[in-house]
Short mmCIF file of C-alpha atoms in Angstrom, two decimals:
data_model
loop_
_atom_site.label_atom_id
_atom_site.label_comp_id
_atom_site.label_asym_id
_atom_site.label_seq_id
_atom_site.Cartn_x
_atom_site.Cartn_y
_atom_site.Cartn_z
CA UNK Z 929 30.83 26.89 -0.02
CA UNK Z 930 31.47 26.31 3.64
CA UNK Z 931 30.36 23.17 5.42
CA UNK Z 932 29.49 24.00 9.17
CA UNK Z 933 29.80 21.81 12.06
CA UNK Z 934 26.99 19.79 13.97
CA UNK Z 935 25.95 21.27 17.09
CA UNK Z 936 26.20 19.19 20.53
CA UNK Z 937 23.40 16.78 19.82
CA UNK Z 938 25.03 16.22 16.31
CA UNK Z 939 22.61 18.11 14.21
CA UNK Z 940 23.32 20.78 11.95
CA UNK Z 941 21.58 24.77 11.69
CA UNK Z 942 18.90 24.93 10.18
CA UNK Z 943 20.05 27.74 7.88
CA UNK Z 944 22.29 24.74 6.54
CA UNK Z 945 19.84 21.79 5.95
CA UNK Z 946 16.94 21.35 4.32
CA UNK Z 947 13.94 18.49 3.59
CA UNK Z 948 12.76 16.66 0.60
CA UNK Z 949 9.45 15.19 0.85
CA UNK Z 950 8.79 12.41 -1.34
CA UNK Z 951 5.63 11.25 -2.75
CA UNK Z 952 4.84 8.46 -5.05
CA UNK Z 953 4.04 10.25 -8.00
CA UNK Z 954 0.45 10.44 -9.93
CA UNK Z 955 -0.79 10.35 -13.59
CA UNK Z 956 -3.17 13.06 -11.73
CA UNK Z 957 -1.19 16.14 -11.35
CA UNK Z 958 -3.63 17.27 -8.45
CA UNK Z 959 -2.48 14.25 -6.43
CA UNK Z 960 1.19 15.55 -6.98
CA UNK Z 961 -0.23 19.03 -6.19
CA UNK Z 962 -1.06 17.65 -2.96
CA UNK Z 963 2.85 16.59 -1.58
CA UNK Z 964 3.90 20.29 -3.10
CA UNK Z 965 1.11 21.67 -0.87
CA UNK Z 966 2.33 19.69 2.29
CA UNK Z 967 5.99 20.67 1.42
CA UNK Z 968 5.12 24.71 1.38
CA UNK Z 969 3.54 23.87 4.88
CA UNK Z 970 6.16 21.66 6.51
CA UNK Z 971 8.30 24.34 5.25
CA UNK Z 972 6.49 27.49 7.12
CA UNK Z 973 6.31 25.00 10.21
CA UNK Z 974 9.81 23.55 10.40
CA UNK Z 975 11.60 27.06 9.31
CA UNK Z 976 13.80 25.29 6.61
CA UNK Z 977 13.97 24.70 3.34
CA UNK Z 978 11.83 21.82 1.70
CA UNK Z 979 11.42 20.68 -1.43
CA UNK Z 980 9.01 17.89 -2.90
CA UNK Z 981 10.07 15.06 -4.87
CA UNK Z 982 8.07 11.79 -6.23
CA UNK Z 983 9.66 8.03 -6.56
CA UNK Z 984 7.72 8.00 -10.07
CA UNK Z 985 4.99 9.16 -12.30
CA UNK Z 986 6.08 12.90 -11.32
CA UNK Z 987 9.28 15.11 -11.96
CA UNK Z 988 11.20 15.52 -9.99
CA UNK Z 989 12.74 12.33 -9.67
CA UNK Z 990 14.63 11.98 -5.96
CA UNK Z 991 18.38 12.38 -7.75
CA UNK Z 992 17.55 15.22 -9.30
CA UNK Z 993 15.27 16.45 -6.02
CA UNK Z 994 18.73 15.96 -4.28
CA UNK Z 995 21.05 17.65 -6.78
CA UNK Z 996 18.89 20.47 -6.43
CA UNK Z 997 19.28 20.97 -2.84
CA UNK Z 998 23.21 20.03 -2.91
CA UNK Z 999 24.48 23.15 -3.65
CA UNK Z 1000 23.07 25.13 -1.29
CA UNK Z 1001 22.98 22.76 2.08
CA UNK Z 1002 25.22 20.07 3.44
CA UNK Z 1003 22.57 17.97 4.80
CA UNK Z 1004 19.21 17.17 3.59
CA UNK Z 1005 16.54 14.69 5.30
CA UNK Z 1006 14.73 12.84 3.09
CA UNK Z 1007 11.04 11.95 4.47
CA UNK Z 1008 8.54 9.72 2.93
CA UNK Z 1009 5.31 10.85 2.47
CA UNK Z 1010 4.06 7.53 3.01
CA UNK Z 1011 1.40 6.02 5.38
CA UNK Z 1012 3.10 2.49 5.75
CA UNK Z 1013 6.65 1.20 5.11
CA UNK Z 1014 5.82 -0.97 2.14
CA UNK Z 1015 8.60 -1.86 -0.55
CA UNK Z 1016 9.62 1.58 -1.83
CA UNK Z 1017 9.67 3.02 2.17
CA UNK Z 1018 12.01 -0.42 2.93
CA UNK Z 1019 13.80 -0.81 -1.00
CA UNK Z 1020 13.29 2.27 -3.39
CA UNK Z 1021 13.71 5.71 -1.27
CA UNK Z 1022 16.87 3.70 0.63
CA UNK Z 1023 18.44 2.84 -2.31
CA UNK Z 1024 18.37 6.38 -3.77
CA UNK Z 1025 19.32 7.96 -0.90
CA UNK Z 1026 22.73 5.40 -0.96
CA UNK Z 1027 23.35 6.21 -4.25
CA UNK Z 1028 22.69 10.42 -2.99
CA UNK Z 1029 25.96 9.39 -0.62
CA UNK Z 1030 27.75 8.61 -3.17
CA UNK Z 1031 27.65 10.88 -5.80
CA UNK Z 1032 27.57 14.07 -3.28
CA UNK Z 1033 30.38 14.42 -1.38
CA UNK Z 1034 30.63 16.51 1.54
CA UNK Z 1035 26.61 15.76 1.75
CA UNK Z 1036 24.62 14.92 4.90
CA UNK Z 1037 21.84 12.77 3.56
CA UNK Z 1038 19.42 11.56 6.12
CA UNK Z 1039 16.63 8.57 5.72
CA UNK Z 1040 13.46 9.58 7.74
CA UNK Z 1041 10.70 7.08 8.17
CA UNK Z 1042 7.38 6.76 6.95
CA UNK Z 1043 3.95 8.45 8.58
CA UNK Z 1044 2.98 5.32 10.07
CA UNK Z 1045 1.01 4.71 13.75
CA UNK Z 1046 0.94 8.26 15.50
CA UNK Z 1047 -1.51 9.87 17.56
CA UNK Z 1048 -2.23 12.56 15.54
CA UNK Z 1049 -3.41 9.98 12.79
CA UNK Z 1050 -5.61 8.95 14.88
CA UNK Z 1051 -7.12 11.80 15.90
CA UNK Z 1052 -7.39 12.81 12.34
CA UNK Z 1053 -9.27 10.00 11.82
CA UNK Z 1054 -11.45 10.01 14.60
CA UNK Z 1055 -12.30 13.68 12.69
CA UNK Z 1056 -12.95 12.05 9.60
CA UNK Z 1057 -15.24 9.61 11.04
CA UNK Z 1058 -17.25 11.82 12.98
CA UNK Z 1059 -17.89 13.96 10.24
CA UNK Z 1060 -19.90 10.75 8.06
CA UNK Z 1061 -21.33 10.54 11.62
CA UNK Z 1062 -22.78 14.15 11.00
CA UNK Z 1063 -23.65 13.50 7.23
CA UNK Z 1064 -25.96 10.38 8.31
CA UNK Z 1065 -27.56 12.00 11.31
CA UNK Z 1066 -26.14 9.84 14.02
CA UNK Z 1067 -24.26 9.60 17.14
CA UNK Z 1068 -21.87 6.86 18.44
CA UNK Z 1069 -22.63 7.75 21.84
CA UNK Z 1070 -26.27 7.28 21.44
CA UNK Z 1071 -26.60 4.84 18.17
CA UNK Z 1072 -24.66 1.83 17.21
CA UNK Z 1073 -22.11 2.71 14.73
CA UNK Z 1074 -19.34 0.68 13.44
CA UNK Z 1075 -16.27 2.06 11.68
CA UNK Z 1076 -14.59 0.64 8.64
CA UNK Z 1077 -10.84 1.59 8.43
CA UNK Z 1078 -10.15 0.46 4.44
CA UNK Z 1079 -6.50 0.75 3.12
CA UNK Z 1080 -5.03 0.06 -0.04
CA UNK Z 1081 -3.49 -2.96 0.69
CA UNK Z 1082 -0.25 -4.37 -0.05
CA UNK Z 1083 2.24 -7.47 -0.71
CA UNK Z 1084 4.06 -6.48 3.04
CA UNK Z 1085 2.55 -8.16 5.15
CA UNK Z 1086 4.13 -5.82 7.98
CA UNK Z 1087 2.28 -3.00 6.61
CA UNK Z 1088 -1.30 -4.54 6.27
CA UNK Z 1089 -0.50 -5.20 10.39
CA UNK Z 1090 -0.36 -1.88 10.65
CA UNK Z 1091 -3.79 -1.20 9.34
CA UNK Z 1092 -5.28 -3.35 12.08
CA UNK Z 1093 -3.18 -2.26 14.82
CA UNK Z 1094 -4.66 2.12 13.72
CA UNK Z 1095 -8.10 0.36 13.70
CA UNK Z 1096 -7.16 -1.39 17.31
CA UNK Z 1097 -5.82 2.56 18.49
CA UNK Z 1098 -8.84 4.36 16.65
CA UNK Z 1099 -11.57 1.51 18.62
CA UNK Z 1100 -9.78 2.85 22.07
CA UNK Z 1101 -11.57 4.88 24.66
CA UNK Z 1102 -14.03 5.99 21.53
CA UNK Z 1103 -18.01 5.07 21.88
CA UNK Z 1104 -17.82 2.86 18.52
CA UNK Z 1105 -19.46 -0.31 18.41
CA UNK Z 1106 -16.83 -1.80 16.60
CA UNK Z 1107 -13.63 -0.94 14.48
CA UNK Z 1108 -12.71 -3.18 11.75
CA UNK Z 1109 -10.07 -2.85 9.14
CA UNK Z 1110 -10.02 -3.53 5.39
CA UNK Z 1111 -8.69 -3.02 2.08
CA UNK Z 1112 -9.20 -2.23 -1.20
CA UNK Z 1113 -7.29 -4.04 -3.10
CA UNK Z 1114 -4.78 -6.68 -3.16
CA UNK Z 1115 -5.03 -8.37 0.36
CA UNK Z 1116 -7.75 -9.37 2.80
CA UNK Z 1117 -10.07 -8.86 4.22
CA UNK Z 1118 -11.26 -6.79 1.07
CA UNK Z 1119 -13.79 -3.64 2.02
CA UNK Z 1120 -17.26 -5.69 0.27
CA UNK Z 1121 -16.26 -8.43 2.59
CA UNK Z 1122 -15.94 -6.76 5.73
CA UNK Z 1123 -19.26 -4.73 4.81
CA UNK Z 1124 -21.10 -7.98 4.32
CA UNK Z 1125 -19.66 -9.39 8.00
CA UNK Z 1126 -20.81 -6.41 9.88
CA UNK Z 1127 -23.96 -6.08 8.35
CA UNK Z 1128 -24.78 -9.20 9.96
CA UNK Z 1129 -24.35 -7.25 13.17
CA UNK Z 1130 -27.36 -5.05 12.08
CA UNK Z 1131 -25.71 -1.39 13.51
CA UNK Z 1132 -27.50 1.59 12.79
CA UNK Z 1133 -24.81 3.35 10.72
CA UNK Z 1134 -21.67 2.52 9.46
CA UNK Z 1135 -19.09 5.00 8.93
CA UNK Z 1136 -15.93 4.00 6.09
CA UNK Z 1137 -13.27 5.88 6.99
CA UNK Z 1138 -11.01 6.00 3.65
CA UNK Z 1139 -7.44 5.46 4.83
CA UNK Z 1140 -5.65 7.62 1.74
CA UNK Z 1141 -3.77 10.37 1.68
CA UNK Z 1142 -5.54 11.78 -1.62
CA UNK Z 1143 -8.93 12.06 -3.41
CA UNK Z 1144 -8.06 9.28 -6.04
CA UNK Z 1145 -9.27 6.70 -8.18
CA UNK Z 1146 -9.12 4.03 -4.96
CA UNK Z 1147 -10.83 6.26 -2.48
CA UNK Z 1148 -14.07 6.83 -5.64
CA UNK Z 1149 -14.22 3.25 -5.45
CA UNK Z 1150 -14.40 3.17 -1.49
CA UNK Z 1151 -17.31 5.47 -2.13
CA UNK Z 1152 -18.90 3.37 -4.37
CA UNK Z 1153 -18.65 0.56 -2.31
CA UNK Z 1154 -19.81 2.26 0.77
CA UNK Z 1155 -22.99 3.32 -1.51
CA UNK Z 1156 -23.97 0.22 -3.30
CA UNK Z 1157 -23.90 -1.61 0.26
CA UNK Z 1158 -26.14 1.03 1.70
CA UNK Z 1159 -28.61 0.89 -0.90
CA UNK Z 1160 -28.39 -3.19 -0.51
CA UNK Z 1161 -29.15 -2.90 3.25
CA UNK Z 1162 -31.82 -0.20 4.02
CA UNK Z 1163 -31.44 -1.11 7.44
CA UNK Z 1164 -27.86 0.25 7.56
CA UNK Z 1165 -26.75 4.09 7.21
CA UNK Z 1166 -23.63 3.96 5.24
CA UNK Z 1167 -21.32 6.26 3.68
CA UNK Z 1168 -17.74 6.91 2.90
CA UNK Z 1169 -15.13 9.84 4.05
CA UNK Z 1170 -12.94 12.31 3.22
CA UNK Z 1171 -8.59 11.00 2.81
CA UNK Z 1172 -6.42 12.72 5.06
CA UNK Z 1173 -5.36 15.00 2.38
CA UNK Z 1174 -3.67 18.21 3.60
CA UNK Z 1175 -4.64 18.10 7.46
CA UNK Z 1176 -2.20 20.18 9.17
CA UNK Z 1177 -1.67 17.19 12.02
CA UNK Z 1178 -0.02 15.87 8.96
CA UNK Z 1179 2.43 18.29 9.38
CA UNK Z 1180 2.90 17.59 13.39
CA UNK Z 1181 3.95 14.00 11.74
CA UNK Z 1182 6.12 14.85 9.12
CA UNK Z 1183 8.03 17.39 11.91
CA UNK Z 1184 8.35 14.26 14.04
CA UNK Z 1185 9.69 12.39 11.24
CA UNK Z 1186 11.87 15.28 10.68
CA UNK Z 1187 13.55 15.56 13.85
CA UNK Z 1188 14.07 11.58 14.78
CA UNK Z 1189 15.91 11.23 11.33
CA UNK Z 1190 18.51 14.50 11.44
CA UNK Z 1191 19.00 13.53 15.18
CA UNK Z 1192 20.13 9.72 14.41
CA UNK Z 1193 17.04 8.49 16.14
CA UNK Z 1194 14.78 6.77 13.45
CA UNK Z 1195 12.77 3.54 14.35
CA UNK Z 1196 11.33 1.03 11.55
CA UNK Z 1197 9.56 -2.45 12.79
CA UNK Z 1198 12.50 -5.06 11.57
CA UNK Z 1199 10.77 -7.99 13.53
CA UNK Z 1200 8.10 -8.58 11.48
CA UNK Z 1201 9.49 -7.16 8.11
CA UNK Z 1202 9.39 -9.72 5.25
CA UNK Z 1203 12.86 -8.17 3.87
CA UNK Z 1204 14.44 -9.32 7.13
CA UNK Z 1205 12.66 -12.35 8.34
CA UNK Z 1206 11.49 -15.57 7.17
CA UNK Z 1207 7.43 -15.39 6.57
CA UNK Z 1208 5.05 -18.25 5.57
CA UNK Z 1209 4.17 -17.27 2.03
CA UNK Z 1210 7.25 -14.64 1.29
CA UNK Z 1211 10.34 -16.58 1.81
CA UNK Z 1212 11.16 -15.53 -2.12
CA UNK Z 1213 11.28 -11.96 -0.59
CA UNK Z 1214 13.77 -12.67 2.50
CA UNK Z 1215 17.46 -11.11 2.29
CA UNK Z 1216 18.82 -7.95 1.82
CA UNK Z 1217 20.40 -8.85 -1.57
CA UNK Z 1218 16.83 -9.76 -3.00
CA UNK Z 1219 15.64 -6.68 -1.76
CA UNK Z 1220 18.02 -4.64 -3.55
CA UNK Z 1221 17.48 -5.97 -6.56
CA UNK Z 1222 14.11 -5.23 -6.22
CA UNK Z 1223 14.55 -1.81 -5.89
CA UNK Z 1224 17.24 -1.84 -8.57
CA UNK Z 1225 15.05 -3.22 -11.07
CA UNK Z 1226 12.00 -0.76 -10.01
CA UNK Z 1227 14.29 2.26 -10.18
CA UNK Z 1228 15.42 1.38 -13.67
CA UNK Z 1229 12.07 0.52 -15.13
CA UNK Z 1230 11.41 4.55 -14.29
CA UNK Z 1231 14.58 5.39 -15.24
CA UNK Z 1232 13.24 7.55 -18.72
CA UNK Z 1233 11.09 10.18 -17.03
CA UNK Z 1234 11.82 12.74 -20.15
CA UNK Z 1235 8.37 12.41 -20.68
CA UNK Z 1236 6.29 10.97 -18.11
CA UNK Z 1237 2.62 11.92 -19.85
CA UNK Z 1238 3.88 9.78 -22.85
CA UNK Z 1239 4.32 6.70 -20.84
CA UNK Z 1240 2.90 7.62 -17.61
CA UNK Z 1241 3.80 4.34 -15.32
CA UNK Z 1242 5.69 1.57 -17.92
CA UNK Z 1243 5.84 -1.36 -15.18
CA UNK Z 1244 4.71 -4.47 -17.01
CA UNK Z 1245 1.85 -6.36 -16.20
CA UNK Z 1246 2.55 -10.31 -15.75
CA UNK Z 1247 0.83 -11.62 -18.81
CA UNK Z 1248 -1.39 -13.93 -17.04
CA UNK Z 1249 -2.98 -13.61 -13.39
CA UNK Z 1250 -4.11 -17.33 -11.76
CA UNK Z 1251 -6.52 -17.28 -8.79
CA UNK Z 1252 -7.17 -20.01 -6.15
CA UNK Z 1253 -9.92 -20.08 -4.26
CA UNK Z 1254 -8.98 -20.49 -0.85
CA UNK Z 1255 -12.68 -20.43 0.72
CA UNK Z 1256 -13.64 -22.92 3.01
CA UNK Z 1257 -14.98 -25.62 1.06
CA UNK Z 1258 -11.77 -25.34 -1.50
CA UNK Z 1259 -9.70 -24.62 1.67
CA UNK Z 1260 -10.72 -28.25 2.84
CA UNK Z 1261 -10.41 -29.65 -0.42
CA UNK Z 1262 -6.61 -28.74 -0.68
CA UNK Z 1263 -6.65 -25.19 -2.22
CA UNK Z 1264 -3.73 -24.03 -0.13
CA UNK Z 1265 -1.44 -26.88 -1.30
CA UNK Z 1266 -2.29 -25.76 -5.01
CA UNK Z 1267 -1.73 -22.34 -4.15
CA UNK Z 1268 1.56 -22.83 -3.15
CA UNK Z 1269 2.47 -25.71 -5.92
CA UNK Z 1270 1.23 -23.24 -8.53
CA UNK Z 1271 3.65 -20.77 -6.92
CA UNK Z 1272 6.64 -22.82 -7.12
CA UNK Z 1273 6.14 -24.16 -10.64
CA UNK Z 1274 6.01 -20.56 -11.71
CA UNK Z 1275 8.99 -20.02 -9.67
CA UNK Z 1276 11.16 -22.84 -11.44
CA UNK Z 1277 9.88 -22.30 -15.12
CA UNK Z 1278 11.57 -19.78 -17.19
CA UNK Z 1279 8.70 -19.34 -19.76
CA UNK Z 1280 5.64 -18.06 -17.85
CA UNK Z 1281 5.37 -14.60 -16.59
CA UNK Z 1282 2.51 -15.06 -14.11
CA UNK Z 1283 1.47 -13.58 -10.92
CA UNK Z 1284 -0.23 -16.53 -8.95
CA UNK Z 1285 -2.90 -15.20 -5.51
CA UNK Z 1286 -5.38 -16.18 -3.64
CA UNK Z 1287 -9.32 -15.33 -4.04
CA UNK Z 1288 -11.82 -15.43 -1.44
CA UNK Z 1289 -14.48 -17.44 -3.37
CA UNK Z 1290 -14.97 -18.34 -6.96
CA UNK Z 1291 -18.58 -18.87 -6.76
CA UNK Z 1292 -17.85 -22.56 -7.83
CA UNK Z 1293 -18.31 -24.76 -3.83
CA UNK Z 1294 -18.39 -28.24 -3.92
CA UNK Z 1295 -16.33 -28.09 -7.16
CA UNK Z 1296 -12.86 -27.04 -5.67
CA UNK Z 1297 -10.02 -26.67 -5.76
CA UNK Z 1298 -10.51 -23.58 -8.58
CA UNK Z 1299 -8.05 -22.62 -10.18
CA UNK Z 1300 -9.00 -19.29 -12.52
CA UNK Z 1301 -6.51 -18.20 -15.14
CA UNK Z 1302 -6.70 -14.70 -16.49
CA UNK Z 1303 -6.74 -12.78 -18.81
CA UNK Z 1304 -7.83 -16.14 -20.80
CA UNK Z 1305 -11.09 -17.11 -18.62
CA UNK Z 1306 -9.91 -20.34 -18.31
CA UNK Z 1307 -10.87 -21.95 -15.01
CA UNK Z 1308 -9.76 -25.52 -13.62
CA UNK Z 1309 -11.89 -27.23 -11.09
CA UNK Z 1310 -10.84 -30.27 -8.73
CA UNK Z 1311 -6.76 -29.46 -8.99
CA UNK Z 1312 -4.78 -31.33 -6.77
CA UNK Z 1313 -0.75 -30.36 -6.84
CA UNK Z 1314 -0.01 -32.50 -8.88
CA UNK Z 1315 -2.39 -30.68 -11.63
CA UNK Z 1316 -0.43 -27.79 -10.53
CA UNK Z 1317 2.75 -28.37 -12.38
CA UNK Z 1318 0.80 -29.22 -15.35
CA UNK Z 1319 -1.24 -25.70 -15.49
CA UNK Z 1320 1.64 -24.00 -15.57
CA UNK Z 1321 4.04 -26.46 -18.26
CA UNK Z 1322 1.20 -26.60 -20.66
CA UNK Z 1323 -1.24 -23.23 -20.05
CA UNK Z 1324 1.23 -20.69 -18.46
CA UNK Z 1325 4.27 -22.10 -20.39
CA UNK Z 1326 2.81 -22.93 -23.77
CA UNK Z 1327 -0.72 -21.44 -24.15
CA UNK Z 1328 -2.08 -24.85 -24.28
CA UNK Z 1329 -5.20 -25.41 -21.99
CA UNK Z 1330 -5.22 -28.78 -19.66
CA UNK Z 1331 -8.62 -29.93 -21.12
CA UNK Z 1332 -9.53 -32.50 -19.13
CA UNK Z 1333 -9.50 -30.11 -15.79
CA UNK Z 1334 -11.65 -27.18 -17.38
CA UNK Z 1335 -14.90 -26.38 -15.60
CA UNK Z 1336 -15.62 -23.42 -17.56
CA UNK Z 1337 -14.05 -21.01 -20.07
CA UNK Z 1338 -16.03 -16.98 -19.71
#
């Protein structure tokens, strides 16, 4: 097959690229249904060929996505069908597209970015909000109505800054009372909590605007948040939204993400990316070498996709979990010098396999520091740092319980 030349601006036809759009990957086929669907449409919009491919959970794998495309194009762009630049946008999808380099030769393989901040997002989600606005019967320009923004949430910190940075753009020049952001899951400030703080504000309505790209498992449970906190204030209208699902301004994204990456013009935040910097609380996760390792080891634990409904996602667990309250009372008590002794105690022992976080409040003031260890219901009240080392040398290490620091065992 002939290979032909880049034009003036150094990109190529486009009878002589094409795209592969990659998703995560779902145990639910209609979530992988979903990237297929936005592939067919970036395809009728953009003119070339695209093709949709998943990082795991969902076949095809981005090798074999690649492979596929190989023989008929000599460049493809790869764009991630992600809403923040996490660890597979910054590790996983850059590491397969290296190794795509290597084992195609004569092949143009492009890295776009993720979705990230745009202006159609925002729009879209200015849509979404004013639609709950509709379903409740009120009117931002009339009542006072606060927007929730909720996210999954993640370990990058320069991604959860992103959440409150569409929040800041989505509170601009609109008639909301207030825009806050949350999460869902695994960082703060968690959606119940941020419910809770603006009820306090007593608004007529408030709107959660679920920021997902499908109709999953996280955004139910957004739902189900948004309803149990409207039946537990009757004073407050509240409901949850539609994810962005298949909007076509996803499309008008996706084309941008198209274009900067086959034109040599993609930008991704470095100054505030964990991978490249030095943060308080993810020094372990500094340097490039770390990184890809990371996304080594993650691309080898999905290595075996023969069968992915046999073993739909096989990442292991950490067998324990240990929480530290990090509320104000513990906070003062010297929770955040546990937190990070308990950290580095894990870090230096080679026996325990445990994940060690913060928690916003163990129920347990005046009692602090807690330490909760899971899933063996095992909590330790009072720890200083030096109690640390010993949590995780006899409990983490051993399976033997520090007695004389339990507070209570569920």
């Amino acid at each position: 097959m002939s290979r032909t030349t880049t034009g003036a601006d150094g990109t190529r036809p486009f009878d002589d690229e094409a795209v592969l759009l990659v998703g995560h990957g779902s145990r639910r086929e209609k979530s992988n249904e979903q990237v297929r669907n936005l592939a067919v449409g970036l395809e009728e919009r953009l003119g070339v060929p695209v093709d949709a491919g998943f990082l795991e959970l969902a076949e095809p794998a981005i090798p074999e996505a690649i492979a596929g495309l190989a023989g008929a194009v000599s460049a493809v762009t790869v764009v991630p069908l992600s809403l923040f630049a996490a660890s597979h946008v910054k590790n996983d999808v850059p590491l397969a597209v290296q190794q795509a380099r290597a084992e195609h030769d004569g092949l143009t393989v492009n890295n776009g970015a993720h979705l990230g901040i745009h202006p159609a997002i925002v729009d879209l989600l200015d849509d979404r909000a004013a639609a709950i606005e509709a379903e409740l019967g009120v009117d931002r320009e009339a009542d006072d109505v606060v927007a929730v923004v909720c996210a999954r949430g993640s370990s990058d910190p320069d991604a959860n800054g992103d959440v409150h940075k569409l929040a800041r753009l989505l509170d601009e020049g609109r008639a909301f009372s207030r825009v806050e952001a949350s999460f869902i899951g695994v960082t703060e400030p968690l959606l119940d909590e941020s419910l809770h703080t603006v009820a306090k504000r007593r608004p007529d309505a408030v709107v959660v605007v679920p920021y997902m790209l499908g109709d999953g498992v996280l955004t139910q449970r957004i739902r189900d948040h948004a309803d149990e906190f409207d039946e537990e204030y009757p004073y407050v209208d509240a409901a949850a939204g539609d994810p962005l699902g298949t909007d076509s301004r996803l499309l008008d994204v996706l084309g941008d993400r198209w274009q900067e990456a086959r034109s040599g013009s993609v930008e991704m935040s470095c100054d505030t990316c964990k991978y490249k910097v030095e943060l308080d609380g993810y020094e372990e996760d500094v340097g490039g070498a770390r990184a890809m390792l990371r996304a080594l080891t993650h691309q080898e634990t999905h290595a075996d996709r023969e069968d992915v409904d046999d073993d739909p996602h096989t990442h292991d667990a950490p067998e324990k979990h240990v929480a530290v309250c990090t509320n104000q009372t513990c906070a003062a008590d010297g929770a955040p010098a546990v937190l990070e002794s308990l950290r580095q105690a894990v870090r230096d022992s080679e026996e325990c396999d445990a994940r060690v976080t913060r928690s916003s409040c163990l129920g347990r003031c005046g009692e602090g520091p807690m330490v909760a260890v899971y899933p063996d219901g095992v909590w330790y009240g009072g720890a200083d740092e030096d109690d640390a080392d010993r949590i995780v040398s006899s409990h983490l290490d051993r399976d033997r319980i520090v007695s004389d620091l339990v507070d209570q065992t569920l």
